[in-house]
């Protein structure tokens, strides 16, 4: 182990005990189910801000650092897409979801479509969250191994164990208190990284890098396909961001929740910029590495004294914890609260808390198991999680909010068909990270099938009881026109779109527009007023 490794271990041990100590205060507040799952709806603006900053800025910081080392300043688009994602939640969704007292997306589906849907949606959601947790933990672990020699598996296991310990104490209150600590560590890391940048290579060094590798200065260096995929993924995920909703909706009022999300998007900006700059600095000082998360530790070890490098990578660990904790807790909530309620409909809130604590243990084991199964490609787990969950729950959630025509059976079938088709397409891709079958991302295939299934099954189930109410002035008509325009554009541009991997995104946009048209035009048939009058006469 290097000198930096000893410093990091010292900081990490001290920080671990601090987090566990802080969690003891959370235990006093999580006295019932409401306190455990959503902080008793008592979070103020500050707690919402740090929770969301920790969740998104922590994971995106690691991702952007890696991307900027490999692709240059174009990595900033990942952060822009994430920021827009947070702002949409703040400005559009936080108020209506807070009024619904939403806890989980799988719970919303269960309340709308029944216990079978609650159980299946809860199970799918629960077992995808450890995939996201392990992806970020493995990314952190690959950097940690450079100066400590600790294996990837042991790094993930220690991270997962710490998450389990402090989440068991106070649930959502544990997340709130520890995210505040994590965000403080983030900005210490940012300050140290900025100091390192001006020491070596400085602004002149970046100019030299751009002169030697002009593609690093290009805003489309990551590739148009990849950049559009970032925006598409974040935008379509807006309505499914369960972990973000669970934290933000722990607010006292919708106004405080909205402010917290907006402030979090602002706090994320310096972290996004910092990640891009540090990745570029590493590319200049330590070129020719295959992974940015290996190059950055080498760059810092060459530039800074060991204590500062150790403190910088404490921020890396805080980033892994700040993403992993909400993911593990939200997944456990879906498994314990939603699947538990589907199995035992008479369960009390305290029983559901107990089920969730058991679920935290299960998902901790699952997280470590995922690391054992595939530790060499952390980004692969992100892809698998997107495909599995988003392909299953997108259409049912949209329908639960906007389209009463959908039946329980249609929602249940769409959960199966969406997830299955996405995973089947992914298997045809050989489970690759980016080289997908027919150059189409499997999440688009899964979500398209998800939408088509829920529309078709609902219309069949409701045959004779729905009617078409078209209007040239409605949003449905404009959505239909946009879908037609996309189809017309696709036909002559097919080869170019295929080459750039955009066919899947276009198919999803067309299908989504037609979904909007169906929701606007297709309504339940109103009962015949004359029948109602005759029935009333018979009663009288």
Short mmCIF file of C-alpha atoms in Angstrom, two decimals:
data_model
loop_
_atom_site.label_atom_id
_atom_site.label_comp_id
_atom_site.label_asym_id
_atom_site.label_seq_id
_atom_site.Cartn_x
_atom_site.Cartn_y
_atom_site.Cartn_z
CA UNK A 1 0.00 0.00 0.00
CA UNK A 2 1.28 3.48 -0.87
CA UNK A 3 1.57 6.44 1.50
CA UNK A 4 -1.53 7.89 -0.13
CA UNK A 5 -3.32 4.64 0.64
CA UNK A 6 -2.57 4.91 4.34
CA UNK A 7 -3.80 8.50 4.42
CA UNK A 8 -6.99 7.57 2.60
CA UNK A 9 -7.68 4.60 4.91
CA UNK A 10 -7.19 6.88 7.91
CA UNK A 11 -9.60 9.48 6.56
CA UNK A 12 -12.09 6.81 5.51
CA UNK A 13 -12.14 5.09 8.92
CA UNK A 14 -12.66 8.42 10.70
CA UNK A 15 -15.39 9.40 8.24
CA UNK A 16 -17.10 6.03 8.62
CA UNK A 17 -17.36 6.40 12.39
CA UNK A 18 -18.63 9.94 11.90
CA UNK A 19 -21.41 8.77 9.55
CA UNK A 20 -22.47 6.04 11.96
CA UNK A 21 -22.47 8.57 14.81
CA UNK A 22 -24.62 10.98 12.80
CA UNK A 23 -27.04 8.16 12.01
CA UNK A 24 -27.79 7.77 15.71
CA UNK A 25 -29.54 11.15 15.61
CA UNK A 26 -31.59 9.92 12.67
CA UNK A 27 -32.84 6.92 14.67
CA UNK A 28 -34.62 9.26 17.09
CA UNK A 29 -36.61 10.85 14.25
CA UNK A 30 -37.52 7.65 12.37
CA UNK A 31 -39.98 6.52 15.03
CA UNK A 32 -42.68 5.28 12.64
CA UNK A 33 -43.17 4.27 9.00
CA UNK A 34 -43.72 7.83 7.84
CA UNK A 35 -40.51 8.98 9.51
CA UNK A 36 -38.52 6.01 8.19
CA UNK A 37 -39.68 6.12 4.55
CA UNK A 38 -40.09 9.87 3.87
CA UNK A 39 -38.59 11.64 6.89
CA UNK A 40 -42.03 12.37 8.31
CA UNK A 41 -42.41 14.83 5.40
CA UNK A 42 -40.25 17.10 7.53
CA UNK A 43 -37.25 17.93 5.31
CA UNK A 44 -36.49 21.62 4.88
CA UNK A 45 -34.99 23.21 1.77
CA UNK A 46 -31.41 22.57 2.93
CA UNK A 47 -31.94 18.82 3.39
CA UNK A 48 -33.64 18.46 0.01
CA UNK A 49 -30.80 20.42 -1.59
CA UNK A 50 -28.03 18.25 -0.16
CA UNK A 51 -29.94 15.02 -0.80
CA UNK A 52 -30.40 15.78 -4.49
CA UNK A 53 -26.90 17.23 -4.86
CA UNK A 54 -25.46 14.10 -3.31
CA UNK A 55 -27.56 11.78 -5.45
CA UNK A 56 -26.98 13.28 -8.89
CA UNK A 57 -23.79 15.30 -8.52
CA UNK A 58 -21.99 12.43 -6.80
CA UNK A 59 -22.63 9.92 -9.57
CA UNK A 60 -22.27 12.41 -12.43
CA UNK A 61 -18.98 13.70 -10.99
CA UNK A 62 -17.42 10.25 -11.28
CA UNK A 63 -18.96 9.65 -14.73
CA UNK A 64 -17.89 13.05 -16.11
CA UNK A 65 -14.36 12.68 -14.73
CA UNK A 66 -14.00 9.42 -16.64
CA UNK A 67 -15.65 10.79 -19.78
CA UNK A 68 -13.65 14.02 -19.91
CA UNK A 69 -10.37 12.08 -19.71
CA UNK A 70 -11.43 10.05 -22.73
CA UNK A 71 -13.50 12.49 -24.81
CA UNK A 72 -12.63 16.01 -23.62
CA UNK A 73 -14.95 18.91 -22.89
CA UNK A 74 -17.93 17.20 -24.57
CA UNK A 75 -18.38 15.32 -21.29
CA UNK A 76 -20.03 18.47 -19.97
CA UNK A 77 -23.20 17.55 -21.91
CA UNK A 78 -23.73 14.68 -19.46
CA UNK A 79 -23.94 17.24 -16.68
CA UNK A 80 -26.19 19.54 -18.72
CA UNK A 81 -28.61 16.66 -19.37
CA UNK A 82 -28.64 15.77 -15.68
CA UNK A 83 -29.25 19.40 -14.67
CA UNK A 84 -32.21 19.72 -17.05
CA UNK A 85 -33.54 16.46 -15.60
CA UNK A 86 -33.47 17.91 -12.06
CA UNK A 87 -35.06 21.20 -13.14
CA UNK A 88 -37.96 19.43 -14.90
CA UNK A 89 -38.68 17.48 -11.71
CA UNK A 90 -38.56 20.74 -9.75
CA UNK A 91 -40.76 22.81 -12.03
CA UNK A 92 -43.25 20.21 -13.26
CA UNK A 93 -43.53 17.15 -11.01
CA UNK A 94 -42.69 18.01 -7.42
CA UNK A 95 -45.99 19.78 -6.60
CA UNK A 96 -48.45 17.19 -8.02
CA UNK A 97 -46.47 14.25 -6.61
CA UNK A 98 -46.23 15.91 -3.18
CA UNK A 99 -50.01 16.36 -3.16
CA UNK A 100 -50.37 12.65 -3.92
CA UNK A 101 -48.07 11.91 -0.93
CA UNK A 102 -46.01 9.69 -3.24
CA UNK A 103 -43.48 7.39 -1.59
CA UNK A 104 -42.36 5.15 -4.46
CA UNK A 105 -43.18 4.77 -8.15
CA UNK A 106 -43.97 1.09 -7.60
CA UNK A 107 -46.32 2.16 -4.80
CA UNK A 108 -48.05 4.60 -7.15
CA UNK A 109 -48.59 1.76 -9.64
CA UNK A 110 -49.89 -0.52 -6.91
CA UNK A 111 -52.37 2.07 -5.66
CA UNK A 112 -53.66 2.52 -9.20
CA UNK A 113 -53.55 -1.00 -10.64
CA UNK A 114 -53.69 -3.35 -7.68
CA UNK A 115 -51.46 -5.65 -5.67
CA UNK A 116 -50.14 -7.83 -8.50
CA UNK A 117 -48.77 -4.77 -10.28
CA UNK A 118 -47.47 -3.39 -6.96
CA UNK A 119 -45.58 -6.60 -6.28
CA UNK A 120 -44.09 -7.02 -9.75
CA UNK A 121 -43.18 -3.35 -10.19
CA UNK A 122 -41.71 -3.31 -6.67
CA UNK A 123 -39.57 -6.38 -7.37
CA UNK A 124 -38.28 -5.06 -10.72
CA UNK A 125 -37.48 -1.67 -9.18
CA UNK A 126 -35.87 -3.17 -6.08
CA UNK A 127 -33.37 -5.37 -7.90
CA UNK A 128 -32.31 -2.71 -10.39
CA UNK A 129 -31.22 -0.21 -7.76
CA UNK A 130 -28.26 -2.35 -6.58
CA UNK A 131 -27.12 -2.34 -10.22
CA UNK A 132 -26.79 1.44 -10.12
CA UNK A 133 -25.18 1.27 -6.68
CA UNK A 134 -22.57 -1.27 -7.73
CA UNK A 135 -21.74 0.62 -10.94
CA UNK A 136 -20.67 3.73 -9.02
CA UNK A 137 -19.02 1.69 -6.25
CA UNK A 138 -16.94 -0.22 -8.82
CA UNK A 139 -15.91 3.03 -10.50
CA UNK A 140 -14.72 4.37 -7.15
CA UNK A 141 -13.04 1.05 -6.32
CA UNK A 142 -11.00 1.08 -9.54
CA UNK A 143 -9.46 4.40 -8.48
CA UNK A 144 -8.98 3.22 -4.90
CA UNK A 145 -7.07 0.13 -6.02
CA UNK A 146 -4.35 2.32 -7.56
CA UNK A 147 -2.94 3.44 -4.22
CA UNK A 148 -4.27 0.90 -1.72
CA UNK A 149 -4.17 -2.41 -3.55
CA UNK A 150 -7.59 -3.28 -2.10
CA UNK A 151 -9.47 -5.47 -4.59
CA UNK A 152 -12.58 -4.21 -6.36
CA UNK A 153 -14.77 -6.78 -4.63
CA UNK A 154 -13.58 -5.87 -1.13
CA UNK A 155 -14.03 -2.16 -1.87
CA UNK A 156 -17.63 -2.75 -2.96
CA UNK A 157 -18.30 -5.01 0.03
CA UNK A 158 -17.04 -2.40 2.51
CA UNK A 159 -19.08 0.34 0.81
CA UNK A 160 -22.22 -1.83 0.82
CA UNK A 161 -21.74 -2.77 4.47
CA UNK A 162 -21.42 0.85 5.56
CA UNK A 163 -24.58 1.75 3.61
CA UNK A 164 -26.42 -1.09 5.35
CA UNK A 165 -25.28 -0.03 8.82
CA UNK A 166 -26.31 3.59 8.70
CA UNK A 167 -29.48 3.11 6.65
CA UNK A 168 -30.74 0.59 9.20
CA UNK A 169 -30.67 3.23 11.91
CA UNK A 170 -32.83 6.01 10.54
CA UNK A 171 -33.94 5.37 6.96
CA UNK A 172 -34.63 8.64 5.15
CA UNK A 173 -33.37 10.74 8.06
CA UNK A 174 -30.04 8.87 7.86
CA UNK A 175 -29.83 9.78 4.19
CA UNK A 176 -30.59 13.44 4.91
CA UNK A 177 -27.93 13.83 7.61
CA UNK A 178 -25.22 11.84 5.81
CA UNK A 179 -25.86 13.58 2.46
CA UNK A 180 -25.15 16.89 4.17
CA UNK A 181 -21.78 15.52 5.27
CA UNK A 182 -21.07 14.05 1.82
CA UNK A 183 -21.75 17.34 0.04
CA UNK A 184 -19.35 19.17 2.36
CA UNK A 185 -16.68 16.59 1.49
CA UNK A 186 -17.50 17.07 -2.22
CA UNK A 187 -16.56 20.71 -2.05
CA UNK A 188 -13.38 19.98 -0.09
CA UNK A 189 -12.51 17.59 -2.94
CA UNK A 190 -13.35 20.28 -5.48
CA UNK A 191 -11.06 22.80 -3.75
CA UNK A 192 -8.16 20.32 -3.63
CA UNK A 193 -8.66 19.39 -7.28
CA UNK A 194 -8.69 23.05 -8.31
CA UNK A 195 -5.44 23.63 -6.41
CA UNK A 196 -3.89 20.61 -8.16
CA UNK A 197 -5.02 21.86 -11.56
CA UNK A 198 -3.30 25.24 -11.19
CA UNK A 199 -0.14 23.51 -9.94
CA UNK A 200 -0.04 21.07 -12.82
CA UNK A 201 -0.78 21.44 -15.73
CA UNK A 202 -2.53 24.83 -15.40
CA UNK A 203 -4.32 26.70 -18.16
CA UNK A 204 -1.26 26.55 -20.43
CA UNK A 205 -1.16 22.79 -20.07
CA UNK A 206 -4.78 22.50 -21.22
CA UNK A 207 -4.01 24.74 -24.21
CA UNK A 208 -1.17 22.39 -25.09
CA UNK A 209 -3.50 19.39 -24.77
CA UNK A 210 -6.02 21.00 -27.13
CA UNK A 211 -3.25 21.80 -29.62
CA UNK A 212 -1.99 18.21 -29.56
CA UNK A 213 -5.46 16.63 -29.52
CA UNK A 214 -8.00 19.04 -31.06
CA UNK A 215 -10.82 16.53 -30.59
CA UNK A 216 -10.53 17.07 -26.82
CA UNK A 217 -11.65 20.67 -27.36
CA UNK A 218 -14.66 19.67 -29.45
CA UNK A 219 -18.15 19.93 -27.95
CA UNK A 220 -19.19 16.80 -29.88
CA UNK A 221 -16.08 14.77 -29.10
CA UNK A 222 -18.11 12.07 -27.33
CA UNK A 223 -20.18 11.59 -30.48
CA UNK A 224 -23.61 12.90 -31.37
CA UNK A 225 -25.17 9.47 -30.74
CA UNK A 226 -23.78 9.30 -27.21
CA UNK A 227 -24.70 12.89 -26.35
CA UNK A 228 -28.27 12.48 -27.61
CA UNK A 229 -28.51 9.21 -25.69
CA UNK A 230 -27.58 11.08 -22.49
CA UNK A 231 -30.32 13.64 -23.06
CA UNK A 232 -32.86 11.03 -24.13
CA UNK A 233 -32.16 8.80 -21.15
CA UNK A 234 -32.39 11.63 -18.60
CA UNK A 235 -35.51 13.15 -20.16
CA UNK A 236 -37.44 9.88 -20.35
CA UNK A 237 -36.27 9.02 -16.85
CA UNK A 238 -37.79 12.20 -15.37
CA UNK A 239 -41.05 10.49 -14.50
CA UNK A 240 -39.33 7.37 -13.10
CA UNK A 241 -36.69 8.93 -10.84
CA UNK A 242 -37.91 7.13 -7.72
CA UNK A 243 -34.90 7.75 -5.46
CA UNK A 244 -34.97 11.47 -6.28
CA UNK A 245 -38.73 11.65 -5.70
CA UNK A 246 -38.49 9.82 -2.38
CA UNK A 247 -35.94 12.32 -1.07
CA UNK A 248 -37.43 15.48 -2.58
CA UNK A 249 -40.97 14.53 -1.53
CA UNK A 250 -39.81 14.22 2.07
CA UNK A 251 -40.11 18.03 2.09
CA UNK A 252 -42.48 19.91 4.38
CA UNK A 253 -44.09 21.77 1.48
CA UNK A 254 -43.94 21.54 -2.34
CA UNK A 255 -42.36 25.01 -2.39
CA UNK A 256 -39.46 23.88 -0.19
CA UNK A 257 -39.02 20.76 -2.30
CA UNK A 258 -38.94 22.83 -5.50
CA UNK A 259 -36.40 25.27 -4.05
CA UNK A 260 -34.23 22.38 -2.87
CA UNK A 261 -34.15 20.85 -6.35
CA UNK A 262 -33.34 24.18 -7.99
CA UNK A 263 -30.55 24.91 -5.50
CA UNK A 264 -29.19 21.38 -6.05
CA UNK A 265 -29.00 22.01 -9.80
CA UNK A 266 -27.00 25.17 -9.08
CA UNK A 267 -24.67 23.43 -6.61
CA UNK A 268 -24.03 20.78 -9.22
CA UNK A 269 -22.60 23.26 -11.74
CA UNK A 270 -19.15 23.76 -10.11
CA UNK A 271 -18.88 20.00 -9.57
CA UNK A 272 -19.65 19.35 -13.26
CA UNK A 273 -17.10 21.94 -14.39
CA UNK A 274 -14.54 20.66 -11.90
CA UNK A 275 -14.93 17.07 -13.10
CA UNK A 276 -14.34 18.15 -16.71
CA UNK A 277 -11.26 20.18 -15.78
CA UNK A 278 -9.71 17.44 -13.62
CA UNK A 279 -10.26 14.85 -16.35
CA UNK A 280 -8.56 17.11 -18.89
CA UNK A 281 -5.68 17.75 -16.48
CA UNK A 282 -5.16 14.02 -16.05
CA UNK A 283 -5.27 13.55 -19.84
CA UNK A 284 -2.41 16.05 -20.19
CA UNK A 285 -0.25 14.82 -17.33
CA UNK A 286 -0.95 11.05 -17.55
CA UNK A 287 -1.81 10.29 -21.19
CA UNK A 288 -2.40 6.88 -22.78
CA UNK A 289 -4.32 5.28 -19.91
CA UNK A 290 -7.41 3.35 -20.95
CA UNK A 291 -9.50 4.55 -17.99
CA UNK A 292 -9.79 8.03 -16.59
CA UNK A 293 -10.50 6.70 -13.10
CA UNK A 294 -7.04 5.12 -13.12
CA UNK A 295 -5.35 8.17 -14.64
CA UNK A 296 -6.74 10.70 -12.15
CA UNK A 297 -5.18 9.05 -9.04
CA UNK A 298 -1.86 8.80 -10.88
CA UNK A 299 -2.08 12.47 -11.85
CA UNK A 300 -2.83 13.60 -8.29
CA UNK A 301 -0.12 11.41 -6.78
CA UNK A 302 2.34 13.10 -9.12
CA UNK A 303 1.07 16.60 -8.27
CA UNK A 304 0.04 16.79 -4.59
CA UNK A 305 1.36 15.62 -1.20
CA UNK A 306 -0.10 12.35 0.07
CA UNK A 307 -2.49 13.84 2.70
CA UNK A 308 -4.22 16.01 0.10
CA UNK A 309 -4.54 13.13 -2.36
CA UNK A 310 -6.06 10.98 0.40
CA UNK A 311 -8.53 13.74 1.27
CA UNK A 312 -9.42 14.21 -2.41
CA UNK A 313 -10.31 10.54 -2.72
CA UNK A 314 -12.34 10.68 0.45
CA UNK A 315 -14.57 12.88 -1.72
CA UNK A 316 -14.64 10.07 -4.29
CA UNK A 317 -15.87 7.70 -1.62
CA UNK A 318 -18.44 10.24 -0.45
CA UNK A 319 -19.66 10.39 -4.06
CA UNK A 320 -20.09 6.61 -4.14
CA UNK A 321 -21.91 6.67 -0.80
CA UNK A 322 -24.13 9.61 -1.74
CA UNK A 323 -25.36 7.77 -4.83
CA UNK A 324 -25.45 4.30 -3.30
CA UNK A 325 -27.38 5.19 -0.14
CA UNK A 326 -30.51 6.59 -1.85
CA UNK A 327 -30.41 3.78 -4.42
CA UNK A 328 -30.15 1.03 -1.82
CA UNK A 329 -32.78 2.63 0.41
CA UNK A 330 -35.24 3.31 -2.40
CA UNK A 331 -34.80 -0.22 -3.72
CA UNK A 332 -35.34 -1.62 -0.22
CA UNK A 333 -38.46 0.53 0.14
CA UNK A 334 -39.89 -0.97 -3.05
CA UNK A 335 -39.01 -4.48 -1.91
CA UNK A 336 -40.01 -4.17 1.73
CA UNK A 337 -42.89 -1.71 1.59
CA UNK A 338 -44.42 -2.43 -1.82
CA UNK A 339 -43.70 -6.12 -2.36
CA UNK A 340 -44.34 -6.65 1.36
CA UNK A 341 -47.71 -4.92 1.12
CA UNK A 342 -48.58 -6.94 -2.01
CA UNK A 343 -47.89 -10.18 -0.15
CA UNK A 344 -49.37 -9.13 3.19
CA UNK A 345 -52.11 -6.58 2.53
CA UNK A 346 -52.84 -6.29 6.28
CA UNK A 347 -49.25 -5.36 7.23
CA UNK A 348 -48.91 -2.40 9.61
CA UNK A 349 -46.50 0.47 9.00
CA UNK A 350 -44.09 -0.91 11.60
CA UNK A 351 -44.17 -4.30 9.90
CA UNK A 352 -43.39 -2.64 6.56
CA UNK A 353 -40.44 -0.87 8.20
CA UNK A 354 -39.21 -4.24 9.42
CA UNK A 355 -39.64 -5.76 5.95
CA UNK A 356 -37.64 -2.85 4.52
CA UNK A 357 -34.79 -3.37 6.99
CA UNK A 358 -34.67 -7.04 5.97
CA UNK A 359 -34.72 -5.90 2.34
CA UNK A 360 -31.68 -3.68 2.99
CA UNK A 361 -29.78 -6.80 4.05
CA UNK A 362 -30.95 -8.67 0.94
CA UNK A 363 -29.99 -5.85 -1.41
CA UNK A 364 -26.59 -5.47 0.29
CA UNK A 365 -25.88 -9.12 -0.53
CA UNK A 366 -27.22 -8.61 -4.06
CA UNK A 367 -24.99 -5.55 -4.57
CA UNK A 368 -21.87 -7.50 -3.59
CA UNK A 369 -23.04 -10.44 -5.71
CA UNK A 370 -23.33 -8.16 -8.75
CA UNK A 371 -19.76 -6.98 -8.17
CA UNK A 372 -18.57 -10.59 -8.14
CA UNK A 373 -20.47 -11.41 -11.32
CA UNK A 374 -19.04 -8.55 -13.40
CA UNK A 375 -16.52 -6.21 -11.86
CA UNK A 376 -14.42 -5.27 -14.86
CA UNK A 377 -17.02 -3.04 -16.56
CA UNK A 378 -18.91 -0.90 -14.09
CA UNK A 379 -20.82 1.03 -16.76
CA UNK A 380 -22.43 -2.22 -17.92
CA UNK A 381 -24.54 -2.35 -14.77
CA UNK A 382 -25.97 1.10 -15.51
CA UNK A 383 -27.11 -0.07 -18.95
CA UNK A 384 -28.68 -3.22 -17.53
CA UNK A 385 -30.52 -1.24 -14.84
CA UNK A 386 -31.93 1.29 -17.33
CA UNK A 387 -33.13 -1.49 -19.61
CA UNK A 388 -34.70 -3.62 -16.89
CA UNK A 389 -36.60 -0.92 -14.99
CA UNK A 390 -37.41 1.78 -17.55
CA UNK A 391 -38.62 -0.77 -20.10
CA UNK A 392 -41.07 -2.11 -17.53
CA UNK A 393 -42.46 0.91 -15.73
CA UNK A 394 -42.45 3.87 -18.15
CA UNK A 395 -45.83 3.35 -19.85
CA UNK A 396 -47.70 2.20 -16.71
CA UNK A 397 -46.54 5.27 -14.75
CA UNK A 398 -47.52 7.68 -17.54
CA UNK A 399 -50.89 5.95 -17.88
CA UNK A 400 -51.51 5.98 -14.12
CA UNK A 401 -51.10 9.75 -14.16
CA UNK A 402 -52.85 10.66 -17.39
CA UNK A 403 -54.94 7.86 -18.95
CA UNK A 404 -57.78 6.17 -17.01
CA UNK A 405 -58.53 3.87 -19.96
CA UNK A 406 -55.64 1.55 -19.01
CA UNK A 407 -56.69 -1.64 -17.23
CA UNK A 408 -54.98 -3.58 -14.46
CA UNK A 409 -54.33 -6.50 -16.81
CA UNK A 410 -52.79 -4.22 -19.45
CA UNK A 411 -50.47 -2.63 -16.88
CA UNK A 412 -49.37 -6.06 -15.62
CA UNK A 413 -48.74 -7.40 -19.13
CA UNK A 414 -46.78 -4.30 -20.13
CA UNK A 415 -44.44 -4.73 -17.15
CA UNK A 416 -43.54 -8.20 -18.43
CA UNK A 417 -43.34 -7.46 -22.14
CA UNK A 418 -41.40 -4.22 -21.81
CA UNK A 419 -38.69 -5.59 -19.54
CA UNK A 420 -38.49 -8.93 -21.38
CA UNK A 421 -38.17 -7.35 -24.83
CA UNK A 422 -35.50 -4.91 -23.65
CA UNK A 423 -33.46 -7.68 -22.04
CA UNK A 424 -33.95 -9.94 -25.08
CA UNK A 425 -32.61 -7.20 -27.35
CA UNK A 426 -29.70 -6.69 -24.97
CA UNK A 427 -28.91 -10.42 -25.10
CA UNK A 428 -28.80 -10.18 -28.91
CA UNK A 429 -26.15 -7.47 -28.37
CA UNK A 430 -24.04 -9.94 -26.41
CA UNK A 431 -24.57 -7.84 -23.24
CA UNK A 432 -22.10 -5.24 -24.55
CA UNK A 433 -21.66 -1.77 -23.04
CA UNK A 434 -22.18 0.17 -26.26
CA UNK A 435 -22.10 -2.15 -29.29
CA UNK A 436 -25.84 -2.86 -29.47
CA UNK A 437 -27.73 -5.13 -31.84
CA UNK A 438 -28.61 -3.27 -35.07
CA UNK A 439 -27.05 -0.21 -33.42
CA UNK A 440 -30.19 0.34 -31.29
CA UNK A 441 -30.00 0.76 -27.52
CA UNK A 442 -32.13 -1.96 -25.88
CA UNK A 443 -33.90 0.50 -23.57
CA UNK A 444 -35.61 2.10 -26.58
CA UNK A 445 -36.87 -1.28 -27.80
CA UNK A 446 -38.15 -2.20 -24.34
CA UNK A 447 -39.94 1.12 -23.83
CA UNK A 448 -41.50 1.04 -27.32
CA UNK A 449 -42.88 -2.47 -26.67
CA UNK A 450 -43.99 -1.32 -23.22
CA UNK A 451 -46.09 1.49 -24.74
CA UNK A 452 -47.52 -0.57 -27.60
CA UNK A 453 -48.50 -3.36 -25.22
CA UNK A 454 -50.29 -1.15 -22.72
CA UNK A 455 -52.26 0.62 -25.48
CA UNK A 456 -53.24 -2.58 -27.29
CA UNK A 457 -54.17 -4.57 -24.18
CA UNK A 458 -56.21 -1.69 -22.74
CA UNK A 459 -58.23 -1.19 -25.92
CA UNK A 460 -58.93 -4.92 -26.14
CA UNK A 461 -59.95 -5.10 -22.47
CA UNK A 462 -62.20 -2.05 -22.89
CA UNK A 463 -63.71 -2.96 -26.26
CA UNK A 464 -67.14 -1.43 -26.54
CA UNK A 465 -66.55 0.97 -23.64
CA UNK A 466 -64.18 3.51 -25.22
CA UNK A 467 -64.64 6.09 -27.92
CA UNK A 468 -62.54 8.39 -30.13
CA UNK A 469 -62.83 12.10 -29.35
CA UNK A 470 -60.56 13.85 -31.82
CA UNK A 471 -59.86 17.55 -32.00
CA UNK A 472 -57.61 19.51 -34.38
CA UNK A 473 -56.86 21.99 -31.58
CA UNK A 474 -55.67 19.45 -29.01
CA UNK A 475 -52.17 18.46 -27.90
CA UNK A 476 -52.92 14.99 -29.25
CA UNK A 477 -53.25 16.32 -32.79
CA UNK A 478 -49.96 18.22 -32.60
CA UNK A 479 -48.27 15.13 -31.16
CA UNK A 480 -49.60 13.11 -34.10
CA UNK A 481 -48.27 15.71 -36.56
CA UNK A 482 -44.85 15.62 -34.87
CA UNK A 483 -44.80 11.81 -35.12
CA UNK A 484 -45.67 12.04 -38.82
CA UNK A 485 -42.91 14.62 -39.36
CA UNK A 486 -40.37 12.35 -37.65
CA UNK A 487 -41.40 9.42 -39.86
CA UNK A 488 -41.10 11.56 -43.00
CA UNK A 489 -37.65 12.71 -41.87
CA UNK A 490 -36.53 9.17 -41.04
CA UNK A 491 -37.24 7.64 -44.44
CA UNK A 492 -34.60 9.51 -46.50
CA UNK A 493 -32.23 9.82 -43.52
CA UNK A 494 -32.38 6.18 -42.44
CA UNK A 495 -28.78 5.28 -43.29
CA UNK A 496 -27.36 8.32 -41.52
CA UNK A 497 -29.54 7.77 -38.45
CA UNK A 498 -28.62 4.09 -38.38
CA UNK A 499 -24.91 4.83 -38.64
CA UNK A 500 -25.13 7.26 -35.73
CA UNK A 501 -27.24 4.92 -33.59
CA UNK A 502 -30.28 7.21 -33.55
CA UNK A 503 -32.93 4.87 -34.98
CA UNK A 504 -33.95 3.66 -31.52
CA UNK A 505 -34.34 7.19 -30.14
CA UNK A 506 -36.45 8.21 -33.15
CA UNK A 507 -38.66 5.13 -32.74
CA UNK A 508 -39.16 6.01 -29.09
CA UNK A 509 -40.03 9.62 -29.91
CA UNK A 510 -42.55 8.54 -32.57
CA UNK A 511 -44.14 5.95 -30.27
CA UNK A 512 -44.31 8.48 -27.40
CA UNK A 513 -46.06 11.03 -29.62
CA UNK A 514 -48.61 8.44 -30.71
CA UNK A 515 -49.05 7.47 -27.04
CA UNK A 516 -49.89 11.11 -26.27
CA UNK A 517 -52.40 11.14 -29.14
CA UNK A 518 -54.09 8.02 -27.77
CA UNK A 519 -54.28 9.48 -24.27
CA UNK A 520 -55.86 12.67 -25.60
CA UNK A 521 -58.23 11.14 -28.19
CA UNK A 522 -59.35 7.85 -26.60
CA UNK A 523 -61.73 8.22 -23.67
CA UNK A 524 -64.10 6.00 -21.74
CA UNK A 525 -67.57 6.06 -23.26
CA UNK A 526 -70.07 8.07 -21.23
CA UNK A 527 -73.19 6.18 -20.17
CA UNK A 528 -76.38 7.01 -22.10
CA UNK A 529 -78.27 9.75 -20.19
CA UNK A 530 -81.66 8.25 -21.17
CA UNK A 531 -80.62 4.96 -19.59
CA UNK A 532 -79.65 6.76 -16.41
CA UNK A 533 -83.07 8.48 -16.25
CA UNK A 534 -84.95 5.24 -16.79
CA UNK A 535 -82.85 3.52 -14.14
CA UNK A 536 -83.62 6.31 -11.70
CA UNK A 537 -87.37 6.03 -12.42
CA UNK A 538 -87.18 2.35 -11.72
CA UNK A 539 -85.53 3.02 -8.38
CA UNK A 540 -88.13 5.64 -7.45
#
